[in-house]
Coordinates of C-alpha atoms and ligand atoms in Angstrom, one line a residue:
M1 CA 0.0 0.0 0.0
A2 CA 1.2 3.5 -0.8
A3 CA 1.6 6.2 1.9
L4 CA -1.7 8.1 2.5
S5 CA 0.2 11.4 2.4
P6 CA 3.7 12.5 1.7
C7 CA 3.8 13.9 5.2
D8 CA 2.9 10.9 7.2
P9 CA 2.1 7.3 6.0
C10 CA -0.6 7.0 8.6
S11 CA -2.5 10.2 8.0
Y12 CA -4.3 11.7 5.0
S13 CA -3.6 15.2 6.2
R14 CA -1.5 17.7 4.3
P15 CA -0.2 20.2 7.0
D16 CA 2.3 21.3 4.4
L17 CA -0.5 22.9 2.5
C18 CA -2.9 23.9 5.2
A19 CA -2.6 23.1 8.9
V20 CA -4.8 23.0 12.0
V21 CA -3.6 25.6 14.5
Y22 CA -6.3 25.6 17.1
A23 CA -9.3 23.4 18.1
D24 CA -12.3 24.4 20.2
L25 CA -14.6 21.5 21.1
D26 CA -18.3 21.9 22.1
I27 CA -19.4 18.4 22.7
A28 CA -21.8 16.3 24.7
V29 CA -21.3 12.8 26.1
N30 CA -24.3 10.5 25.6
F31 CA -24.0 7.3 27.6
D32 CA -27.2 5.8 26.4
K33 CA -26.3 6.1 22.7
K34 CA -22.5 5.6 23.3
V35 CA -21.9 8.7 21.2
I36 CA -20.1 12.0 21.6
S37 CA -21.6 14.7 19.4
G38 CA -21.3 18.4 18.9
T39 CA -19.2 20.9 17.1
V40 CA -15.5 21.3 16.7
H41 CA -14.3 24.7 15.6
I42 CA -10.9 24.3 14.0
T43 CA -8.8 27.2 13.1
V44 CA -6.7 26.4 10.0
E45 CA -3.8 28.3 8.5
K46 CA -2.7 28.2 4.9
K47 CA 0.9 27.2 4.4
Q48 CA 0.7 27.6 0.6
A49 CA -1.2 30.6 -0.7
A50 CA -2.7 28.4 -3.4
A51 CA -4.3 25.9 -0.9
E52 CA -8.1 25.7 -1.5
T53 CA -8.9 22.9 0.9
I54 CA -8.0 21.5 4.3
V55 CA -7.4 17.7 4.5
L56 CA -8.4 16.0 7.7
D57 CA -8.6 12.4 9.0
A58 CA -11.9 10.9 10.1
R59 CA -12.8 7.4 11.2
D60 CA -16.4 6.2 11.8
L61 CA -17.5 9.8 12.2
T62 CA -20.8 11.3 10.9
I63 CA -20.2 14.8 9.6
S64 CA -23.5 16.6 9.3
Q65 CA -22.4 20.1 8.4
V66 CA -19.3 22.3 7.9
S67 CA -19.5 26.1 7.9
D68 CA -17.3 29.1 8.1
K69 CA -17.6 30.2 11.8
D70 CA -17.3 33.9 11.0
S71 CA -19.7 34.2 8.1
G72 CA -21.9 31.2 8.8
Q73 CA -21.5 30.3 5.1
E74 CA -21.8 26.5 4.5
L75 CA -18.8 24.9 3.1
T76 CA -18.6 21.9 0.8
F77 CA -16.7 18.8 1.9
S78 CA -16.1 15.3 0.8
L79 CA -15.6 12.2 3.0
G80 CA -13.7 9.5 1.1
E81 CA -14.1 5.8 1.2
P82 CA -12.7 4.4 4.4
I83 CA -9.6 2.2 4.5
S84 CA -9.5 -0.1 7.5
T85 CA -7.6 1.3 10.5
F86 CA -6.8 4.6 8.7
G87 CA -10.4 5.7 8.2
S88 CA -11.4 8.3 5.6
K89 CA -10.0 11.5 4.1
L90 CA -12.1 14.5 4.9
E91 CA -11.5 17.3 2.6
I92 CA -13.2 20.7 3.2
K93 CA -13.3 23.6 0.7
L94 CA -11.9 26.7 2.4
P95 CA -14.0 29.9 2.4
N96 CA -13.4 32.2 -0.5
G97 CA -11.1 35.1 0.0
N98 CA -7.5 35.6 0.4
G99 CA -7.2 35.3 4.1
K100 CA -4.6 33.1 5.7
K101 CA -6.5 31.8 8.7
Y102 CA -10.1 30.5 8.9
T103 CA -12.2 29.0 11.6
L104 CA -14.4 26.1 10.4
S105 CA -17.2 24.7 12.4
I106 CA -17.7 21.0 11.9
K107 CA -20.9 19.4 13.3
Y108 CA -20.3 15.8 13.9
A109 CA -20.9 12.7 15.9
T110 CA -18.8 9.7 16.8
S111 CA -20.0 6.1 16.3
P112 CA -20.5 3.6 19.1
K113 CA -17.6 1.6 17.6
C114 CA -15.3 4.6 17.9
S115 CA -11.8 3.0 18.3
A116 CA -10.6 5.8 20.7
L117 CA -13.3 5.2 23.3
Q118 CA -14.3 2.5 25.7
W119 CA -17.8 2.8 27.1
L120 CA -18.4 0.8 30.3
R121 CA -21.8 0.0 31.8
P122 CA -22.2 0.7 35.5
E123 CA -21.8 -3.1 36.3
Q124 CA -18.3 -2.9 34.7
T125 CA -17.0 -0.3 37.2
A126 CA -15.9 -0.8 40.7
G127 CA -18.7 1.3 42.2
K128 CA -21.4 -0.1 39.8
R129 CA -23.3 3.2 40.2
Q130 CA -22.5 5.1 36.9
P131 CA -21.3 4.3 33.4
Y132 CA -17.8 5.2 32.6
L133 CA -16.1 6.5 29.4
F134 CA -12.4 6.8 28.7
S135 CA -10.3 7.5 25.6
Q136 CA -7.0 6.2 24.3
C137 CA -5.9 8.2 21.2
E138 CA -2.3 7.2 20.7
A139 CA -1.3 6.2 18.1
I140 CA -4.0 7.0 15.5
H141 CA -7.3 6.8 17.2
A142 CA -7.9 10.6 17.7
R143 CA -9.5 10.6 14.2
S144 CA -12.4 8.5 15.5
L145 CA -13.0 11.0 18.3
F146 CA -13.1 14.2 16.3
P147 CA -12.1 15.2 12.8
C148 CA -8.4 16.3 12.9
Q149 CA -5.1 16.2 11.2
D150 CA -4.2 13.0 13.0
S151 CA -0.5 13.2 12.6
P152 CA 2.0 14.0 15.4
A153 CA 3.6 16.6 13.1
V154 CA 0.6 18.8 13.7
K155 CA 0.4 20.6 17.0
F156 CA -2.4 22.9 18.3
P157 CA -3.7 24.3 21.6
Y158 CA -7.3 23.4 22.4
S159 CA -10.2 24.5 24.5
A160 CA -13.3 22.5 25.2
K161 CA -16.8 22.6 26.7
V162 CA -18.1 19.2 27.5
T163 CA -21.7 18.5 28.5
A164 CA -22.5 15.3 30.4
R165 CA -25.0 13.9 33.0
R166 CA -24.4 15.6 36.3
E167 CA -23.5 12.4 38.2
V168 CA -20.2 12.0 36.3
T169 CA -17.0 14.1 36.5
V170 CA -15.4 14.9 33.1
L171 CA -11.7 15.5 32.8
M172 CA -9.5 16.1 29.8
S173 CA -5.8 16.4 28.9
A174 CA -6.0 20.1 29.8
V175 CA -6.4 22.4 32.7
R176 CA -10.0 22.2 34.0
L177 CA -11.5 25.7 34.3
G178 CA -14.7 24.7 36.1
S179 CA -18.2 23.2 35.8
D180 CA -21.6 24.8 35.6
P181 CA -25.1 23.6 35.5
C182 CA -26.4 23.4 31.9
V183 CA -28.8 26.1 31.0
G184 CA -32.1 24.5 30.2
D185 CA -31.0 21.0 31.3
S186 CA -30.8 20.5 35.0
A187 CA -29.7 16.9 34.5
S188 CA -26.4 17.9 32.9
L189 CA -23.3 19.8 33.7
E190 CA -20.9 21.5 31.4
T191 CA -17.2 21.5 32.1
K192 CA -14.7 23.8 30.5
F193 CA -11.0 23.0 29.7
L194 CA -8.0 24.8 28.3
Q195 CA -4.8 23.4 26.9
E196 CA -2.7 26.4 26.1
I197 CA 0.3 24.5 24.9
P198 CA 0.2 23.1 21.3
I199 CA -0.2 19.3 21.4
P200 CA -0.4 16.6 18.8
S201 CA -3.9 15.0 18.3
Y202 CA -2.8 11.7 20.0
L203 CA -2.6 13.6 23.3
M204 CA -6.3 14.6 23.2
A205 CA -8.0 12.7 26.0
I206 CA -11.3 12.5 27.8
V207 CA -12.7 10.6 30.8
A208 CA -16.2 10.7 32.3
G209 CA -17.2 8.7 35.3
D210 CA -18.0 8.6 38.9
I211 CA -14.6 9.6 40.1
E212 CA -13.1 11.6 43.0
S213 CA -9.8 13.1 43.7
R214 CA -7.2 13.5 46.5
D215 CA -4.4 15.9 46.6
I216 CA -1.0 14.2 46.4
G217 CA 1.2 17.2 45.9
P218 CA 1.2 21.0 45.3
R219 CA 0.3 20.5 41.6
S220 CA -1.0 17.0 41.7
K221 CA -4.2 15.2 42.4
V222 CA -5.0 11.5 42.0
W223 CA -8.4 10.7 40.4
S224 CA -10.2 7.4 40.5
E225 CA -13.4 5.7 41.5
K226 CA -13.8 6.3 45.2
E227 CA -13.0 2.6 45.9
F228 CA -9.3 3.2 44.9
V229 CA -8.6 6.8 45.9
E230 CA -6.9 6.0 49.2
A231 CA -4.8 3.2 47.7
A232 CA -3.9 5.4 44.7
A233 CA -2.9 8.3 46.9
Y234 CA -0.5 6.0 48.8
E235 CA 0.9 4.3 45.7
F236 CA 1.7 7.6 43.9
A237 CA 2.8 9.7 46.9
E238 CA 6.3 10.1 45.3
T239 CA 4.8 12.1 42.3
E240 CA 6.1 15.5 43.4
D241 CA 9.6 14.2 44.1
M242 CA 9.6 12.6 40.6
L243 CA 8.5 15.9 39.0
K244 CA 11.3 17.7 40.9
A245 CA 13.8 15.2 39.9
A246 CA 12.7 15.5 36.3
E247 CA 12.8 19.3 36.4
A248 CA 16.4 19.1 37.8
L249 CA 17.4 17.1 34.7
V250 CA 15.5 18.8 31.9
G251 CA 14.0 22.1 33.0
P252 CA 10.7 23.5 34.3
Y253 CA 7.5 21.5 34.1
V254 CA 5.4 23.8 31.8
W255 CA 2.0 22.1 31.9
K256 CA 0.8 23.6 35.2
Q257 CA -1.1 20.6 36.6
Y258 CA 0.2 17.1 36.8
D259 CA -2.7 14.8 37.8
L260 CA -3.0 11.1 37.7
L261 CA -6.1 9.1 36.8
V262 CA -6.4 5.5 37.8
L263 CA -8.6 3.8 35.1
P264 CA -10.8 0.8 35.2
P265 CA -8.9 -2.5 34.7
S266 CA -9.6 -2.7 31.0
F267 CA -7.2 0.2 30.3
P268 CA -4.9 -1.3 27.7
F269 CA -1.6 0.4 28.8
G270 CA 0.4 0.8 31.9
G271 CA 0.3 4.5 31.5
M272 CA -0.5 7.2 28.9
E273 CA 1.1 10.6 29.1
N274 CA -2.1 12.7 28.5
P275 CA -1.0 16.2 29.3
C276 CA -2.0 17.5 32.7
L277 CA -3.6 14.1 33.4
T278 CA -1.6 10.9 33.1
F279 CA -3.8 7.9 32.7
V280 CA -2.6 4.7 34.5
T281 CA -3.7 1.1 34.9
P282 CA -5.0 0.0 38.3
T283 CA -2.5 -2.9 38.0
L284 CA 0.1 -0.4 39.4
L285 CA -1.6 -0.5 42.8
A286 CA 0.8 -2.9 44.3
G287 CA 0.5 -1.5 47.8
D288 CA 4.3 -0.8 48.1
R289 CA 5.0 1.8 45.5
S290 CA 7.2 -0.8 43.6
L291 CA 5.5 -0.1 40.2
A292 CA 5.7 3.7 40.4
N293 CA 8.4 3.8 37.7
V294 CA 5.5 3.9 35.2
V295 CA 4.6 7.3 36.7
A296 CA 8.2 8.4 36.4
H297 CA 7.9 7.3 32.7
E298 CA 4.7 9.3 32.1
I299 CA 6.2 12.3 33.9
A300 CA 9.2 12.1 31.7
H301 CA 6.9 12.4 28.6
S302 CA 6.1 15.9 29.7
W303 CA 9.3 16.8 28.0
T304 CA 10.2 13.9 25.6
G305 CA 7.1 13.3 23.6
N306 CA 4.8 16.1 24.7
L307 CA 7.2 19.0 24.1
V308 CA 9.5 17.3 21.6
T309 CA 7.4 15.0 19.6
N310 CA 8.1 12.4 16.9
C311 CA 6.9 13.8 13.6
T312 CA 5.5 10.4 12.6
F313 CA 5.2 7.1 14.5
E314 CA 8.0 5.8 12.3
H315 CA 10.2 7.8 14.7
F316 CA 8.4 6.7 17.8
W317 CA 11.7 5.8 19.4
L318 CA 12.4 9.5 19.8
N319 CA 9.4 9.6 22.1
E320 CA 9.8 6.4 23.9
G321 CA 13.6 5.8 23.9
H322 CA 14.2 9.2 25.4
T323 CA 11.4 8.8 27.9
V324 CA 12.6 5.5 29.2
F325 CA 16.1 7.0 29.5
L326 CA 14.7 9.9 31.5
E327 CA 12.4 7.6 33.5
R328 CA 15.3 5.6 34.6
K329 CA 17.3 8.7 35.6
V330 CA 14.3 9.9 37.7
Q331 CA 13.8 6.5 39.2
S332 CA 17.5 6.3 40.1
A333 CA 17.5 9.8 41.6
L334 CA 14.8 8.7 44.0
F335 CA 16.5 5.4 44.8
D336 CA 18.0 5.3 48.2
G337 CA 21.1 3.3 47.4
D338 CA 23.7 3.5 44.7
K339 CA 21.9 5.4 41.9
R340 CA 24.2 4.2 39.1
Q341 CA 23.6 0.6 40.1
M342 CA 19.8 1.2 40.0
M343 CA 20.1 2.7 36.5
E344 CA 22.0 -0.2 35.2
F345 CA 19.8 -2.8 36.9
S346 CA 16.8 -1.2 35.1
G347 CA 18.8 -1.2 31.9
S348 CA 19.4 -4.9 32.2
E349 CA 15.8 -5.6 32.9
G350 CA 14.9 -3.6 29.8
L351 CA 17.3 -5.7 27.8
K352 CA 15.5 -8.9 28.7
D353 CA 12.3 -7.3 27.6
L354 CA 13.9 -6.3 24.3
Q355 CA 15.2 -9.8 23.8
Y356 CA 11.7 -11.3 24.3
N357 CA 10.2 -8.8 21.9
V358 CA 12.8 -9.3 19.2
K359 CA 12.2 -13.0 19.5
T360 CA 8.4 -12.7 19.2
L361 CA 8.8 -10.4 16.2
N362 CA 11.2 -13.0 14.6
N363 CA 13.9 -10.4 14.2
G364 CA 11.5 -8.8 11.6
P365 CA 11.1 -5.3 10.3
Y366 CA 9.4 -3.9 13.4
T367 CA 12.7 -4.7 15.3
R368 CA 14.3 -1.7 13.5
L369 CA 14.7 1.5 15.5
V370 CA 13.2 3.5 12.7
I371 CA 10.4 1.6 11.1
D372 CA 8.3 1.8 7.9
L373 CA 4.6 2.3 8.6
K374 CA 3.3 2.5 5.0
G375 CA 0.0 0.5 5.1
V376 CA 0.7 -0.6 8.7
D377 CA -1.5 -0.1 11.7
P378 CA 0.8 1.3 14.3
D379 CA -1.0 -0.8 17.0
D380 CA 0.3 -3.9 15.1
A381 CA 3.9 -2.6 15.0
F382 CA 3.9 -1.7 18.7
S383 CA 6.5 -3.4 20.8
S384 CA 9.2 -2.5 23.4
V385 CA 11.8 -2.3 20.6
P386 CA 11.6 1.6 20.3
Y387 CA 11.7 1.8 24.1
E388 CA 14.6 -0.5 24.8
K389 CA 16.6 -0.2 21.6
G390 CA 16.2 3.5 22.0
F391 CA 17.3 3.4 25.6
T392 CA 20.3 1.2 24.7
L393 CA 21.4 3.7 22.0
L394 CA 21.2 6.6 24.4
F395 CA 22.9 4.7 27.2
Y396 CA 25.7 3.8 24.7
L397 CA 26.1 7.4 23.5
E398 CA 26.1 8.7 27.1
T399 CA 29.1 6.4 27.9
L400 CA 30.8 7.2 24.6
L401 CA 30.5 10.9 25.0
G402 CA 31.7 11.3 28.5
G403 CA 29.1 10.1 31.0
P404 CA 25.9 11.4 32.6
V405 CA 27.0 15.0 33.5
V406 CA 27.9 15.7 29.9
F407 CA 25.0 13.8 28.4
E408 CA 22.3 15.2 30.7
K409 CA 23.3 18.7 29.6
F410 CA 22.9 17.6 26.0
L411 CA 19.4 16.2 26.7
R412 CA 18.4 19.5 28.3
S413 CA 19.6 21.5 25.2
Y414 CA 17.9 19.0 22.9
I415 CA 14.6 19.7 24.7
E416 CA 15.1 23.4 24.6
K417 CA 16.0 23.3 21.0
F418 CA 13.0 21.3 19.8
T419 CA 10.4 22.3 22.3
K420 CA 6.9 22.5 20.9
Q421 CA 8.1 21.0 17.6
S422 CA 7.8 17.6 16.0
I423 CA 11.0 16.1 14.6
N424 CA 12.5 13.1 12.9
T425 CA 15.5 11.0 13.6
Q426 CA 17.8 12.9 11.2
Q427 CA 17.0 16.2 13.0
W428 CA 17.9 14.5 16.3
K429 CA 21.1 13.2 14.9
D430 CA 22.1 16.5 13.3
F431 CA 21.6 18.2 16.6
L432 CA 23.7 15.6 18.4
Y433 CA 26.5 16.3 15.9
S434 CA 26.2 20.1 16.2
Y435 CA 26.1 19.9 20.0
F436 CA 29.1 17.6 20.4
S437 CA 31.2 19.7 18.0
D438 CA 34.7 19.4 19.5
E439 CA 37.1 17.2 17.8
K440 CA 37.3 14.5 20.4
A441 CA 33.5 14.1 20.5
Q442 CA 33.3 14.1 16.7
T443 CA 35.9 11.3 16.6
A444 CA 33.8 9.4 19.0
L445 CA 30.6 10.0 17.1
N446 CA 32.2 8.8 13.9
T447 CA 32.8 5.4 15.4
V448 CA 29.0 4.9 15.8
D449 CA 27.5 2.5 13.2
W450 CA 24.4 4.7 12.6
D451 CA 23.0 2.6 9.9
A452 CA 23.1 -0.5 12.1
W453 CA 21.5 1.4 15.0
F454 CA 18.7 2.9 13.0
N455 CA 18.0 0.3 10.3
S456 CA 19.2 -3.1 11.2
Q457 CA 16.8 -5.8 12.5
G458 CA 17.2 -7.7 15.7
M459 CA 19.2 -6.8 18.8
P460 CA 21.2 -3.6 19.0
P461 CA 24.7 -3.5 17.4
V462 CA 26.3 -2.8 20.8
I463 CA 25.0 -4.2 24.1
P464 CA 26.1 -2.5 27.3
D465 CA 27.8 -4.5 29.9
Y466 CA 25.5 -3.4 32.8
D467 CA 26.6 -3.4 36.4
T468 CA 25.1 -6.6 38.0
T469 CA 25.4 -5.7 41.7
L470 CA 21.6 -5.3 42.4
A471 CA 20.9 -8.5 40.4
R472 CA 23.5 -10.6 42.1
A473 CA 21.3 -12.1 44.8
C474 CA 18.6 -12.8 42.1
T475 CA 21.2 -14.5 39.9
E476 CA 22.4 -16.7 42.8
L477 CA 19.0 -17.9 43.7
R478 CA 18.1 -18.5 40.1
E479 CA 21.3 -20.6 39.6
K480 CA 20.4 -22.6 42.7
W481 CA 17.0 -23.5 41.3
C482 CA 18.4 -24.3 37.9
A483 CA 21.1 -26.5 39.2
A484 CA 18.9 -28.4 41.7
L485 CA 17.6 -31.8 41.0
D486 CA 13.8 -32.5 41.1
T487 CA 14.5 -35.2 43.6
D488 CA 16.2 -32.9 46.1
L489 CA 14.6 -29.5 46.6
S490 CA 14.8 -29.5 50.3
Q491 CA 17.3 -26.7 50.4
F492 CA 14.7 -24.1 49.4
S493 CA 12.6 -22.2 51.9
A494 CA 10.5 -19.0 52.3
N495 CA 13.6 -17.3 53.8
D496 CA 15.3 -17.3 50.3
L497 CA 13.2 -14.3 49.4
T498 CA 13.6 -12.3 52.6
P499 CA 16.6 -10.3 51.4
L500 CA 15.1 -9.5 48.1
S501 CA 13.0 -6.4 47.3
S502 CA 10.0 -6.6 45.1
I503 CA 11.9 -5.6 42.0
Q504 CA 14.5 -8.2 42.8
I505 CA 11.9 -10.9 43.0
R506 CA 10.7 -9.7 39.7
E507 CA 14.3 -9.9 38.4
F508 CA 14.6 -13.5 39.7
L509 CA 11.5 -14.5 37.8
S510 CA 12.7 -12.7 34.7
Q511 CA 15.9 -14.6 34.8
L512 CA 14.1 -17.9 35.1
L513 CA 12.0 -17.0 32.1
E514 CA 15.2 -16.8 30.0
Q515 CA 16.2 -20.4 31.0
E516 CA 14.7 -23.7 29.9
P517 CA 11.2 -24.1 31.3
L518 CA 11.1 -25.3 34.9
S519 CA 9.7 -28.8 35.7
V520 CA 6.3 -29.0 37.2
T521 CA 8.0 -30.5 40.3
K522 CA 10.1 -27.4 40.7
L523 CA 7.1 -25.1 40.1
E524 CA 5.1 -26.9 42.7
K525 CA 7.9 -26.6 45.2
M526 CA 8.4 -22.9 44.4
Q527 CA 4.7 -22.4 45.1
E528 CA 5.0 -24.4 48.3
V529 CA 7.9 -22.3 49.7
Y530 CA 7.3 -18.9 48.1
D531 CA 3.5 -18.9 47.6
F532 CA 3.7 -16.8 44.5
N533 CA 0.0 -17.6 43.8
S534 CA -0.9 -15.2 46.5
V535 CA 1.2 -12.3 45.3
R536 CA -0.9 -9.4 44.0
N537 CA 1.9 -7.4 42.5
S538 CA 1.0 -7.6 38.8
E539 CA 4.5 -7.7 37.5
I540 CA 5.4 -10.6 39.7
R541 CA 2.1 -12.4 39.1
F542 CA 2.6 -12.0 35.3
R543 CA 6.1 -13.6 35.3
W544 CA 5.0 -16.3 37.6
L545 CA 2.1 -17.2 35.4
R546 CA 4.3 -17.2 32.3
L547 CA 6.7 -19.6 34.1
G548 CA 3.8 -21.9 34.9
L549 CA 2.5 -21.9 31.3
L550 CA 5.9 -22.4 29.8
G551 CA 6.6 -25.3 32.2
H552 CA 3.2 -26.8 31.2
W553 CA 1.9 -26.7 34.7
A554 CA -1.9 -27.3 34.4
D555 CA -2.5 -25.3 37.6
A556 CA -1.4 -22.2 35.8
I557 CA -4.1 -22.3 33.2
P558 CA -7.1 -21.2 35.2
R559 CA -5.0 -18.7 37.1
A560 CA -3.7 -17.2 33.8
I561 CA -7.3 -17.0 32.5
D562 CA -8.4 -15.2 35.6
F563 CA -5.6 -12.7 35.2
V564 CA -6.2 -11.9 31.5
T565 CA -9.9 -11.5 32.3
E566 CA -9.6 -9.4 35.4
Q567 CA -7.4 -6.7 33.8
G568 CA -6.7 -5.7 30.2
R569 CA -3.2 -4.3 30.2
M570 CA -1.8 -5.5 26.8
K571 CA 1.7 -6.0 28.1
F572 CA 0.3 -8.8 30.4
V573 CA -2.7 -10.0 28.4
R574 CA -1.0 -10.6 25.0
P575 CA 2.0 -12.6 26.1
L576 CA -0.2 -14.8 28.4
Y577 CA -2.6 -15.5 25.6
R578 CA 0.3 -16.2 23.2
D579 CA 1.8 -18.6 25.8
M580 CA -1.6 -20.4 26.2
Y581 CA -2.0 -20.6 22.5
A582 CA 1.5 -22.2 22.2
W583 CA 0.6 -25.0 24.6
E584 CA -2.0 -27.5 23.3
D585 CA -3.6 -28.1 26.7
A586 CA -4.2 -24.3 27.2
R587 CA -5.1 -23.4 23.7
Q588 CA -8.8 -24.2 23.6
P589 CA -9.5 -22.9 27.1
A590 CA -7.8 -19.6 26.1
I591 CA -9.8 -19.3 22.9
N592 CA -13.0 -20.2 24.6
N593 CA -12.3 -17.6 27.3
F594 CA -11.4 -14.9 24.8
L595 CA -14.6 -15.5 22.8
A596 CA -16.7 -15.4 25.9
V597 CA -15.3 -12.1 27.2
K598 CA -14.2 -10.2 24.1
D599 CA -17.3 -8.0 24.0
E600 CA -16.4 -6.7 27.4
M601 CA -12.7 -6.0 26.4
H602 CA -11.2 -2.8 25.1
N603 CA -11.5 -3.0 21.3
T604 CA -7.8 -2.5 20.6
T605 CA -6.9 -5.2 23.0
A606 CA -9.5 -7.5 21.7
G607 CA -8.3 -6.9 18.1
L608 CA -4.7 -7.7 18.9
V609 CA -5.5 -10.8 21.0
E610 CA -7.6 -12.0 18.2
K611 CA -4.5 -12.0 16.0
D612 CA -2.3 -13.5 18.8
L613 CA -4.8 -16.4 18.9
H614 CA -4.7 -16.7 15.1
L615 CA -8.4 -16.0 14.9
K616 CA -7.6 -13.1 12.5
E617 CA -4.7 -12.1 10.2
A618 CA -2.3 -9.3 11.2
S619 CA -2.1 -6.3 8.8
S620 CA 0.7 -6.1 6.1
Ligands
BES1 N1 2.8 6.4 25.3 C1 2.9 5.2 25.8 C2 1.7 4.3 25.6 C3 1.3 4.1 24.2 C4 2.2 3.9 23.2 C5 0.0 4.0 23.9 C6 1.8 3.7 21.9 C7 -0.4 3.8 22.5 C8 0.5 3.7 21.6 C9 3.2 5.2 27.3 O1 4.0 6.3 27.7 C10 4.0 4.0 27.7 O2 5.0 3.8 27.1 N2 3.5 3.2 28.6 C11 4.2 2.1 29.1 C12 5.0 2.5 30.4 C13 6.3 1.7 30.6 C14 7.2 1.7 29.5 C15 6.9 2.2 31.9 C16 3.2 1.0 29.4 O3 2.1 1.2 29.1 O4 3.6 -0.1 29.8
ZN2 ZN1 5.9 6.1 27.0

């Protein structure tokens, strides 16, 4: 398939000819119809004097009318034939005249199958009192929420007025200005929002539900259904410290508010960096703050991703690689212990994740740092490769160019230089060369095999030799289990885990996952002495279930099925379904379970699991 547009293979839009520069939404949330409808007023700016139209993306949208906001004059538009995943091209004739900027009012409605939204019935929430709505626009779902130039190259500030039944609270990826009763409709409230900083469409976000908040810092609240607010406030109490640590590295936090929203369990990601309001999965509520690195990650996006943005998702590593790099620096800064050891411990955990993903992708084209998305659904190409290969490259460069002090200064200048812009890999590289301009640094840079880093498939060309201090106890215990004979496991006891922190237990299990599968005898013994079945920490539970499935332990099947049904985080759900598919005894139970629950799942997750279970073909 050809690229949809010369600007971005995943968007029809032509921001080079005429670009969206502002959006003002006036919309209503209708839970009964599962529809959002209203008007979006978009201000567009001609980039070429000859431009006669503006090209937008739209998916499953009904467009009922387009007019010039100032004159009220109706404008002609055409909505092209939809292509699956990419939707349709929406082309609007600009008002006559030789102006440069116009504001167009588009009356529209979403469809109940809108891929950006999940609508939950009251029974599907913890409180069971009210329905719940949440969005997930990254990578290319914003076009199903409102007509827009759905390419990260296009950035625009936005304002919004959202009407919804008064029992629910509405939040967006913006500063909330306040709520008022709706004139003429006492059952509804309207809430106003303003996002003054230009953002790409994928950062548009909305939630509506029976949620409450608790203050967790001077610029932060945590929001969730009231059943989780206390737990969430405890879990994320380090938020302000993380914000300060990030600011110390890369400069002031410019988005004013940094709130967290804990979503219902079907939220498909660990976290999503919606500006002013990070979305997180409830699977982070471990009770001991051990999974808060996800918050550090989303905080880091406030600079890398949300200020400096990849121009297309082919350069997604610029967003995620830099963010993982910063995340780990923030996490290390908060670690009370040797900070460098922590950074390298996380790096080595990431490397294992990378190895697993490279293997599942068969060393294929999506294992390249810079990928080709022509005709490809970015959800299909998603993996931890851009995260971990990106991190590995930055870690390698940091060492090569003189260490953290030098490299952190570079990062700060990189953000300053490209703030509020969208860039590609070449621009990143050109800036790197211009920043490190002295002869010694240039000589070092010239030893880098750029083509291999950017374009080769499989593992990175250079793999760092990470410090293993924090992993040592995990490695020793893992070696003991691997060397032991099934007939003599008496040496193991609950005390083995006493000296290990939660992340070290996770490391122990990750190491076992790299080895030959454990025998059922060993798995049963491990359960007897460590009782991993009772651990609620989702990262530990996930690895333990995988070990059970890979070791063909029948006990693991119903427990894995429970886990993939209780929560919908794709990082957990997809590998577990794939493991079940790969083992004959688990395959049919997995398929049966999926078919029974798929209508309750998030549609993105359901679509991808369907492919994992070979019930549908993957794109391209
Ligand atoms: N921006 C991503 C989530 C995302 C990526 C959604 C692509 C849709 C398409 C978010 O910042 C993220 O990376 N989340 C990770 C956090 C982890 C790396 C700490 C996750 O969800 O697990
Ligand atoms: Zn991220």
